[in-house]
Short mmCIF file of C-alpha atoms and ligand atoms in Angstrom, two decimals:
data_model
loop_
_atom_site.label_atom_id
_atom_site.label_comp_id
_atom_site.label_asym_id
_atom_site.label_seq_id
_atom_site.Cartn_x
_atom_site.Cartn_y
_atom_site.Cartn_z
CA MET A 215 -80.43 145.18 252.31
CA SER A 216 -77.91 147.32 253.10
CA LYS A 217 -76.76 150.59 251.68
CA VAL A 218 -74.38 150.98 249.08
CA HIS A 219 -72.31 153.73 248.22
CA VAL A 220 -70.46 154.01 245.46
CA ILE A 221 -66.63 155.88 244.51
CA VAL A 222 -65.72 156.87 241.14
CA ALA A 223 -61.96 156.29 240.75
CA GLU A 224 -60.51 158.77 238.66
CA THR A 225 -57.01 158.07 236.65
CA ARG A 226 -54.10 159.70 235.58
CA GLY A 227 -51.29 157.99 233.60
CA GLY A 228 -51.63 154.48 234.48
CA LYS A 229 -51.61 155.65 237.59
CA LEU A 230 -54.64 156.15 240.20
CA ARG A 231 -55.39 158.87 240.98
CA GLN A 232 -54.72 160.36 244.84
CA VAL A 233 -58.47 161.75 245.66
CA THR A 234 -59.56 158.77 244.36
CA PHE A 235 -57.98 157.60 247.94
CA GLU A 236 -59.50 160.05 249.45
CA ALA A 237 -63.52 159.34 248.02
CA VAL A 238 -63.34 156.02 249.42
CA GLN A 239 -62.96 157.86 253.08
CA ALA A 240 -64.75 159.76 252.33
CA ALA A 241 -67.16 156.88 251.66
CA ARG A 242 -66.65 155.50 254.96
CA GLN A 243 -67.05 158.13 256.59
CA ALA A 244 -70.77 158.75 255.23
CA GLY A 245 -71.87 155.29 254.69
CA GLY A 246 -71.21 154.51 258.61
CA GLY A 247 -70.04 149.95 258.19
CA ASP A 248 -72.51 150.25 254.42
CA ARG A 249 -70.57 148.45 251.05
CA LEU A 250 -69.02 150.71 249.15
CA ALA A 251 -68.41 150.08 245.69
CA ALA A 252 -65.56 150.72 243.38
CA VAL A 253 -66.16 152.33 239.78
CA LEU A 254 -63.26 152.13 237.13
CA ILE A 255 -63.92 154.03 233.90
CA GLY A 256 -60.88 154.30 230.75
CA ALA A 257 -59.18 152.36 228.43
CA GLY A 258 -56.56 149.89 229.96
CA VAL A 259 -57.31 150.43 233.43
CA GLY A 260 -57.83 146.80 234.22
CA SER A 261 -55.01 146.32 236.11
CA LEU A 262 -55.34 148.79 238.26
CA ALA A 263 -58.66 146.91 239.80
CA ASP A 264 -56.64 144.86 242.79
CA GLU A 265 -55.07 148.60 243.87
CA LEU A 266 -57.98 149.61 244.04
CA ALA A 267 -60.07 146.54 246.14
CA GLY A 268 -57.51 146.25 248.56
CA ALA A 269 -58.83 150.43 249.67
CA GLY A 270 -61.04 148.67 251.58
CA VAL A 271 -63.56 149.15 249.06
CA ASP A 272 -66.36 145.81 248.92
CA ALA A 273 -66.32 145.85 245.18
CA VAL A 274 -64.86 147.33 242.05
CA HIS A 275 -66.43 147.60 239.17
CA VAL A 276 -64.12 148.24 235.28
CA ILE A 277 -65.51 149.41 232.61
CA ASP A 278 -62.76 148.88 230.38
CA SER A 279 -62.79 150.18 226.36
CA PRO A 280 -60.68 151.72 224.42
CA ALA A 281 -63.22 154.16 223.18
CA LEU A 282 -62.66 155.31 226.56
CA GLU A 283 -59.72 156.75 226.38
CA PHE A 284 -59.94 159.28 226.53
CA TYR A 285 -62.74 161.84 228.73
CA ASN A 286 -66.43 162.11 227.17
CA PRO A 287 -68.65 163.13 229.25
CA GLU A 288 -71.05 162.23 226.81
CA VAL A 289 -69.02 158.26 226.87
CA TYR A 290 -68.39 158.48 230.74
CA GLY A 291 -71.68 159.91 231.61
CA ALA A 292 -73.60 156.88 229.68
CA ALA A 293 -71.45 154.71 230.52
CA LEU A 294 -71.28 155.29 234.11
CA ASN A 295 -75.29 156.06 234.56
CA ALA A 296 -76.21 152.50 233.79
CA LEU A 297 -74.12 150.82 235.98
CA LEU A 298 -74.94 153.54 238.45
CA ASP A 299 -79.35 151.93 237.85
CA ARG A 300 -77.84 149.21 238.47
CA LEU A 301 -76.94 149.58 241.87
CA GLN A 302 -78.74 152.06 243.09
CA PRO A 303 -76.62 153.89 245.53
CA ASP A 304 -77.38 155.47 248.57
CA THR A 305 -74.20 158.23 247.65
CA VAL A 306 -72.05 158.92 245.29
CA ILE A 307 -68.88 160.22 245.83
CA PHE A 308 -66.16 161.49 243.33
CA GLY A 309 -63.13 163.53 243.55
CA HIS A 310 -63.50 167.98 243.08
CA THR A 311 -61.94 167.32 240.41
CA ALA A 312 -62.39 168.47 236.60
CA ILE A 313 -64.01 165.58 236.09
CA GLY A 314 -65.56 164.95 238.29
CA ARG A 315 -66.94 168.41 239.20
CA ASP A 316 -68.00 167.68 234.41
CA LEU A 317 -69.51 164.12 235.98
CA ALA A 318 -71.76 165.30 239.10
CA PRO A 319 -74.54 167.13 237.97
CA ALA A 320 -74.96 164.71 235.07
CA ALA A 321 -74.55 162.00 237.64
CA ALA A 322 -77.06 163.53 240.31
CA ALA A 323 -79.73 165.33 237.09
CA HIS A 324 -79.87 160.79 236.40
CA LEU A 325 -80.57 159.49 239.83
CA GLN A 326 -82.80 163.09 240.97
CA ALA A 327 -80.00 163.00 243.99
CA GLY A 328 -79.41 166.23 245.70
CA GLN A 329 -75.55 167.19 245.53
CA ILE A 330 -72.72 169.06 247.60
CA SER A 331 -70.01 170.35 246.45
CA ASP A 332 -65.85 170.98 247.81
CA VAL A 333 -66.68 168.88 250.45
CA THR A 334 -63.16 169.38 252.54
CA ALA A 335 -65.16 167.11 256.11
CA ILE A 336 -66.83 165.16 256.44
CA GLU A 337 -68.11 163.65 260.16
CA ARG A 338 -70.84 161.81 261.51
CA SER A 339 -73.25 163.39 264.41
CA GLY A 340 -75.70 160.25 265.66
CA ALA A 341 -77.67 159.75 263.01
CA ASP A 342 -76.52 162.54 260.56
CA VAL A 343 -73.74 162.76 259.21
CA LEU A 344 -72.09 166.23 258.73
CA PHE A 345 -70.59 167.83 255.41
CA THR A 346 -68.09 170.72 255.59
CA ARG A 347 -67.56 172.42 252.18
CA PRO A 348 -65.73 176.26 252.20
CA VAL A 349 -68.03 179.39 251.28
CA TYR A 350 -68.00 182.88 250.22
CA ALA A 351 -64.15 182.50 248.17
CA GLY A 352 -62.95 180.04 251.03
CA LYS A 353 -64.10 182.59 253.92
CA ALA A 354 -66.68 180.28 255.68
CA PHE A 355 -66.81 177.45 255.83
CA GLU A 356 -71.16 175.23 256.16
CA GLN A 357 -72.24 172.77 257.44
CA LYS A 358 -75.10 170.47 255.34
CA LYS A 359 -77.30 167.34 256.98
CA ARG A 360 -78.27 164.78 255.01
CA THR A 361 -82.26 164.85 255.43
CA GLY A 362 -84.43 162.82 253.80
CA GLY A 363 -84.13 159.58 251.51
CA GLY A 364 -83.19 159.65 248.41
CA PRO A 365 -79.25 159.59 246.47
CA LEU A 366 -76.58 161.82 247.48
CA VAL A 367 -74.51 162.85 245.20
CA VAL A 368 -71.21 165.04 246.53
CA THR A 369 -67.50 165.75 245.61
CA VAL A 370 -64.58 165.67 247.53
CA ARG A 371 -61.67 168.52 247.57
CA PRO A 372 -57.88 167.17 247.05
CA ASN A 373 -55.64 167.04 249.42
CA ASN A 374 -58.56 167.99 252.82
CA ILE A 375 -58.83 164.22 253.59
CA ALA A 376 -57.41 161.55 254.56
CA PRO A 377 -56.48 158.94 252.04
CA ALA A 378 -57.63 155.16 252.45
CA ALA A 379 -54.82 153.05 252.32
CA ALA A 380 -54.56 150.67 249.11
CA ASP A 381 -52.16 148.03 251.11
CA GLY A 382 -55.14 145.96 252.32
CA ALA A 383 -55.87 143.02 251.11
CA ALA A 384 -57.60 142.83 247.44
CA GLY A 385 -58.40 139.27 247.83
CA THR A 386 -61.33 140.53 249.85
CA ALA A 387 -62.98 143.01 247.26
CA SER A 388 -64.73 141.30 244.09
CA VAL A 389 -63.54 142.31 240.54
CA THR A 390 -66.97 142.27 238.56
CA ALA A 391 -65.67 143.97 234.62
CA GLU A 392 -68.76 146.05 233.48
CA ALA A 393 -69.90 145.53 229.65
CA TYR A 394 -69.25 148.84 228.25
CA ASP A 395 -72.58 150.26 225.53
CA ALA A 396 -71.44 152.90 223.12
CA PRO A 397 -73.95 155.35 223.19
CA PRO A 398 -76.00 154.24 220.04
CA SER A 399 -74.65 158.91 219.10
CA LEU A 400 -72.67 160.80 219.62
CA ARG A 401 -72.33 164.45 219.16
CA THR A 402 -69.32 164.72 220.52
CA VAL A 403 -65.82 162.48 220.13
CA ILE A 404 -61.58 163.05 222.17
CA LYS A 405 -59.15 162.69 219.32
CA ASP A 406 -56.47 163.72 221.46
CA VAL A 407 -55.64 165.55 225.03
CA VAL A 408 -52.97 167.71 225.02
CA ARG A 409 -51.53 168.10 228.64
CA LYS A 410 -50.79 171.08 230.43
CA MET A 411 -48.82 170.11 233.67
CA SER A 412 -47.62 172.68 236.25
CA GLY A 413 -43.77 170.42 236.28
CA ARG A 414 -43.88 167.18 237.11
CA VAL A 415 -45.79 167.15 240.26
CA ASP A 416 -49.95 167.30 239.40
CA LEU A 417 -51.14 171.36 240.86
CA ALA A 418 -54.17 169.83 242.37
CA GLU A 419 -52.82 167.05 244.68
CA ALA A 420 -49.42 168.90 245.27
CA LYS A 421 -48.25 168.68 248.46
CA ILE A 422 -46.49 172.30 247.52
CA VAL A 423 -46.70 174.07 245.45
CA VAL A 424 -44.53 177.04 244.82
CA SER A 425 -46.48 179.63 243.44
CA GLY A 426 -45.28 182.73 241.11
CA GLY A 427 -47.16 186.11 240.77
CA ARG A 428 -46.99 189.60 238.36
CA GLY A 429 -43.15 189.82 241.12
CA VAL A 430 -41.47 186.81 238.90
CA LYS A 431 -41.85 190.16 235.85
CA SER A 432 -40.68 187.45 232.89
CA ALA A 433 -41.44 183.72 231.78
CA ASP A 434 -37.73 184.00 232.38
CA GLY A 435 -38.59 184.80 236.18
CA PHE A 436 -40.48 181.23 237.15
CA LYS A 437 -36.94 180.23 237.00
CA PRO A 438 -35.66 179.81 240.11
CA LEU A 439 -39.23 179.17 242.09
CA GLU A 440 -39.14 175.90 239.27
CA GLU A 441 -35.55 175.34 240.41
CA LEU A 442 -37.00 175.78 244.01
CA ALA A 443 -40.40 172.69 243.24
CA GLY A 444 -37.85 170.72 242.01
CA VAL A 445 -35.83 170.65 245.09
CA LEU A 446 -38.70 170.01 247.11
CA ASN A 447 -41.22 168.34 245.23
CA ALA A 448 -43.49 170.64 244.28
CA ALA A 449 -45.90 172.07 241.89
CA VAL A 450 -45.61 175.07 239.97
CA GLY A 451 -48.89 177.04 240.63
CA ALA A 452 -48.81 181.48 239.17
CA SER A 453 -51.10 184.67 239.80
CA ARG A 454 -53.53 185.17 237.62
CA GLY A 455 -51.40 188.26 237.36
CA ALA A 456 -49.10 185.69 236.13
CA CYS A 457 -50.60 184.39 233.75
CA ASP A 458 -52.28 187.76 232.24
CA ALA A 459 -48.93 189.04 231.33
CA GLY A 460 -47.68 186.33 229.75
CA TYR A 461 -45.67 185.10 232.12
CA CYS A 462 -46.80 181.56 232.08
CA ASP A 463 -49.51 179.20 230.47
CA TYR A 464 -53.08 179.55 232.22
CA ALA A 465 -52.83 175.91 233.16
CA LEU A 466 -51.28 177.49 236.22
CA GLN A 467 -53.08 179.53 237.39
CA ILE A 468 -54.78 179.20 241.70
CA GLY A 469 -57.57 180.73 242.21
CA GLN A 470 -61.16 182.05 242.40
CA THR A 471 -61.61 181.32 237.61
CA GLY A 472 -57.88 178.81 237.62
CA LYS A 473 -58.00 176.41 240.58
CA VAL A 474 -58.03 175.70 244.19
CA VAL A 475 -55.27 173.80 245.98
CA THR A 476 -54.65 172.51 249.90
CA PRO A 477 -51.00 171.48 249.99
CA GLU A 478 -49.17 171.54 253.42
CA ILE A 479 -46.97 174.35 252.45
CA TYR A 480 -47.54 177.52 249.30
CA ILE A 481 -44.91 179.24 249.23
CA ALA A 482 -45.76 183.22 247.04
CA CYS A 483 -43.31 184.79 244.93
CA GLY A 484 -44.13 188.40 244.17
CA ILE A 485 -47.88 187.44 244.88
CA SER A 486 -49.63 190.94 246.36
CA GLY A 487 -52.47 188.45 247.59
CA ALA A 488 -56.21 189.63 246.21
CA ILE A 489 -59.02 187.56 247.10
CA GLN A 490 -59.08 186.42 244.09
CA HIS A 491 -56.52 184.74 245.05
CA LEU A 492 -56.47 183.50 248.43
CA ALA A 493 -59.81 181.87 247.33
CA GLY A 494 -57.67 179.79 245.64
CA MET A 495 -54.86 178.72 247.83
CA SER A 496 -55.89 179.87 251.63
CA GLN A 497 -56.66 176.51 252.94
CA SER A 498 -53.01 175.55 252.49
CA ARG A 499 -52.17 174.27 255.84
CA ILE A 500 -48.50 176.85 255.82
CA ILE A 501 -49.12 179.69 253.97
CA ILE A 502 -45.46 181.24 253.16
CA ALA A 503 -45.16 184.69 251.07
CA ILE A 504 -42.17 186.07 249.58
CA ASN A 505 -42.38 189.82 249.02
CA LYS A 506 -40.74 193.33 248.34
CA ASP A 507 -43.60 194.81 249.63
CA ALA A 508 -44.04 194.92 253.62
CA GLU A 509 -47.87 195.77 252.90
CA ALA A 510 -48.63 194.02 251.05
CA PRO A 511 -51.87 191.61 251.67
CA ILE A 512 -50.45 188.54 250.58
CA PHE A 513 -48.56 188.85 255.02
CA LYS A 514 -52.28 189.07 256.30
CA VAL A 515 -52.90 184.75 255.75
CA ALA A 516 -48.78 184.29 255.66
CA ASP A 517 -47.66 182.41 258.30
CA TYR A 518 -44.16 183.21 257.26
CA GLY A 519 -43.43 186.13 255.66
CA ILE A 520 -39.76 187.23 254.00
CA VAL A 521 -39.27 190.43 253.54
CA GLY A 522 -37.36 191.04 250.16
CA ASP A 523 -36.44 190.87 246.53
CA LEU A 524 -38.33 187.82 245.58
CA PHE A 525 -34.52 186.79 243.21
CA ASP A 526 -32.24 187.11 245.70
CA VAL A 527 -34.61 185.28 248.66
CA VAL A 528 -35.63 182.40 246.15
CA PRO A 529 -31.96 180.78 244.93
CA LEU A 530 -30.64 181.35 248.73
CA LEU A 531 -34.21 179.12 250.31
CA THR A 532 -33.50 176.54 247.29
CA GLU A 533 -29.34 176.23 248.32
CA GLU A 534 -30.26 175.62 251.57
CA PHE A 535 -33.39 173.22 251.31
CA ARG A 536 -31.01 171.46 248.95
CA LYS A 537 -28.07 170.86 251.73
CA ALA A 538 -30.98 170.24 254.02
CA LEU A 539 -33.12 167.07 252.44
CA ALA A 540 -29.21 166.00 251.00
P1 FAD B 697 -50.08 192.30 241.78
O1 FAD B 697 -51.07 192.52 241.79
O2 FAD B 697 -50.29 193.00 240.75
O3 FAD B 697 -48.58 191.37 242.46
C1 FAD B 697 -47.56 191.41 242.47
C2 FAD B 697 -46.12 191.42 243.98
O4 FAD B 697 -45.53 190.93 244.03
C3 FAD B 697 -46.93 193.24 244.56
O5 FAD B 697 -47.24 192.77 245.50
C4 FAD B 697 -45.40 193.38 244.26
O6 FAD B 697 -45.43 193.80 245.70
C5 FAD B 697 -45.29 192.24 244.37
N1 FAD B 697 -43.47 192.27 243.73
C6 FAD B 697 -42.83 193.06 242.89
N2 FAD B 697 -41.50 192.29 242.62
C7 FAD B 697 -41.05 191.82 243.26
C8 FAD B 697 -39.50 191.17 243.14
N3 FAD B 697 -39.50 191.26 243.14
N4 FAD B 697 -39.17 190.00 244.65
C9 FAD B 697 -40.84 190.51 245.58
N5 FAD B 697 -42.03 190.88 245.38
C10 FAD B 697 -41.81 191.63 244.75
N6 FAD B 697 -56.55 186.54 240.08
C11 FAD B 697 -55.62 185.69 241.28
O7 FAD B 697 -54.50 185.11 241.22
N7 FAD B 697 -56.44 184.37 240.57
C12 FAD B 697 -57.35 184.00 239.63
O8 FAD B 697 -57.65 183.20 239.66
C13 FAD B 697 -58.03 185.75 239.86
N8 FAD B 697 -59.59 185.42 239.75
C14 FAD B 697 -60.49 186.48 239.26
C15 FAD B 697 -61.31 187.06 239.66
C16 FAD B 697 -61.59 187.96 237.72
C17 FAD B 697 -63.51 187.88 238.21
C18 FAD B 697 -61.23 189.46 238.75
C19 FAD B 697 -61.29 190.80 238.66
C20 FAD B 697 -59.83 189.19 238.95
C21 FAD B 697 -59.52 187.89 239.41
N9 FAD B 697 -57.94 187.93 239.30
C22 FAD B 697 -57.58 186.62 239.93
C23 FAD B 697 -56.55 188.64 239.57
C24 FAD B 697 -56.42 189.40 240.99
O9 FAD B 697 -57.89 190.20 240.88
C25 FAD B 697 -55.73 190.34 241.17
O10 FAD B 697 -54.89 191.42 239.52
C26 FAD B 697 -54.38 189.42 240.89
O11 FAD B 697 -54.10 188.26 241.65
C27 FAD B 697 -52.91 189.77 240.87
O12 FAD B 697 -51.85 189.24 240.05
P2 FAD B 697 -50.32 189.49 241.36
O13 FAD B 697 -50.38 189.67 243.48
O14 FAD B 697 -48.98 188.94 240.70
O15 FAD B 697 -49.79 190.55 240.47
#
């Protein structure tokens, strides 16, 4: 029997998250020509099964129940583990998101599997599958080779592996509605979830991030950055310095103790470039730094640097991008 590799899909706001399609591609790279099965868990998610099927998986298993409206590790974990017991996967792939980071170790413990987290690339070398992941806060990369039998759990960092195209023929995959059996008792019940979005674009998956540091000087100081982000369809992020100063919410924090982002373009405004901040953004494809101190460490990692006052530079950039993109 051929091996099966399972992708655990994630949704937000009634849509499949891009990291799900990246996980499909990761499963394809890890599995060669093996079978791919996606698991879709949530409330009212059944309508997304065809789109997921169109990404080139062989099967979609849908666990759809009103009881799964809000993510709760006890509930989602029980639903997922029961299905994994039946599927007997070779690999289980999650997005390296808040939910994926929470669920993956529980699935690994349940399956008695090894886990490789925060994978940024997967390649095959002969019979070997090699997983690349950053270490030392992104200062170096290690490559892990899968050895031995038994299942493996993997989380993939958003925005690193090219997503599988979602335009395939949905008819080729089987879609199965799975029963949801509630755990007999719950330690936690989630009543509601209040989302703190960084503007309109999801920070973890944004192609462009405009980020502000203590140099913005106040909550109002973020306004020019939000305008620039609006023109570029970008997400707004922040350094911990800006969060600690109360200029913005901690949901925006990027870095070692915040979110890790890998956008195409990262624009750092009034951020000094402390090592803990770099841990969250140094893998961005192009880094643009705006800082009035020419000696600021952020310029060491920047591809383009502008030495100047962000309150002069950011509105000029916004105007020029607005004209260029019109
Ligand atoms: P500052 O270091 O004060 O830099 C402000 C910069 O703005 C300066 O370079 C200044 O030249 C420039 N500036 C000022 N005014 C202007 C202007 N008008 N125009 C242009 N430039 C201007 N930090 C994070 O960011 N993320 C983390 O996850 C994180 N985790 C941490 C974990 C630990 C355990 C510790 C100890 C620290 C952590 N930090 C983290 C904090 C980190 O060490 C720095 O203190 C923080 O990143 C500094 O934020 P900043 O660059 O905004 O502020």
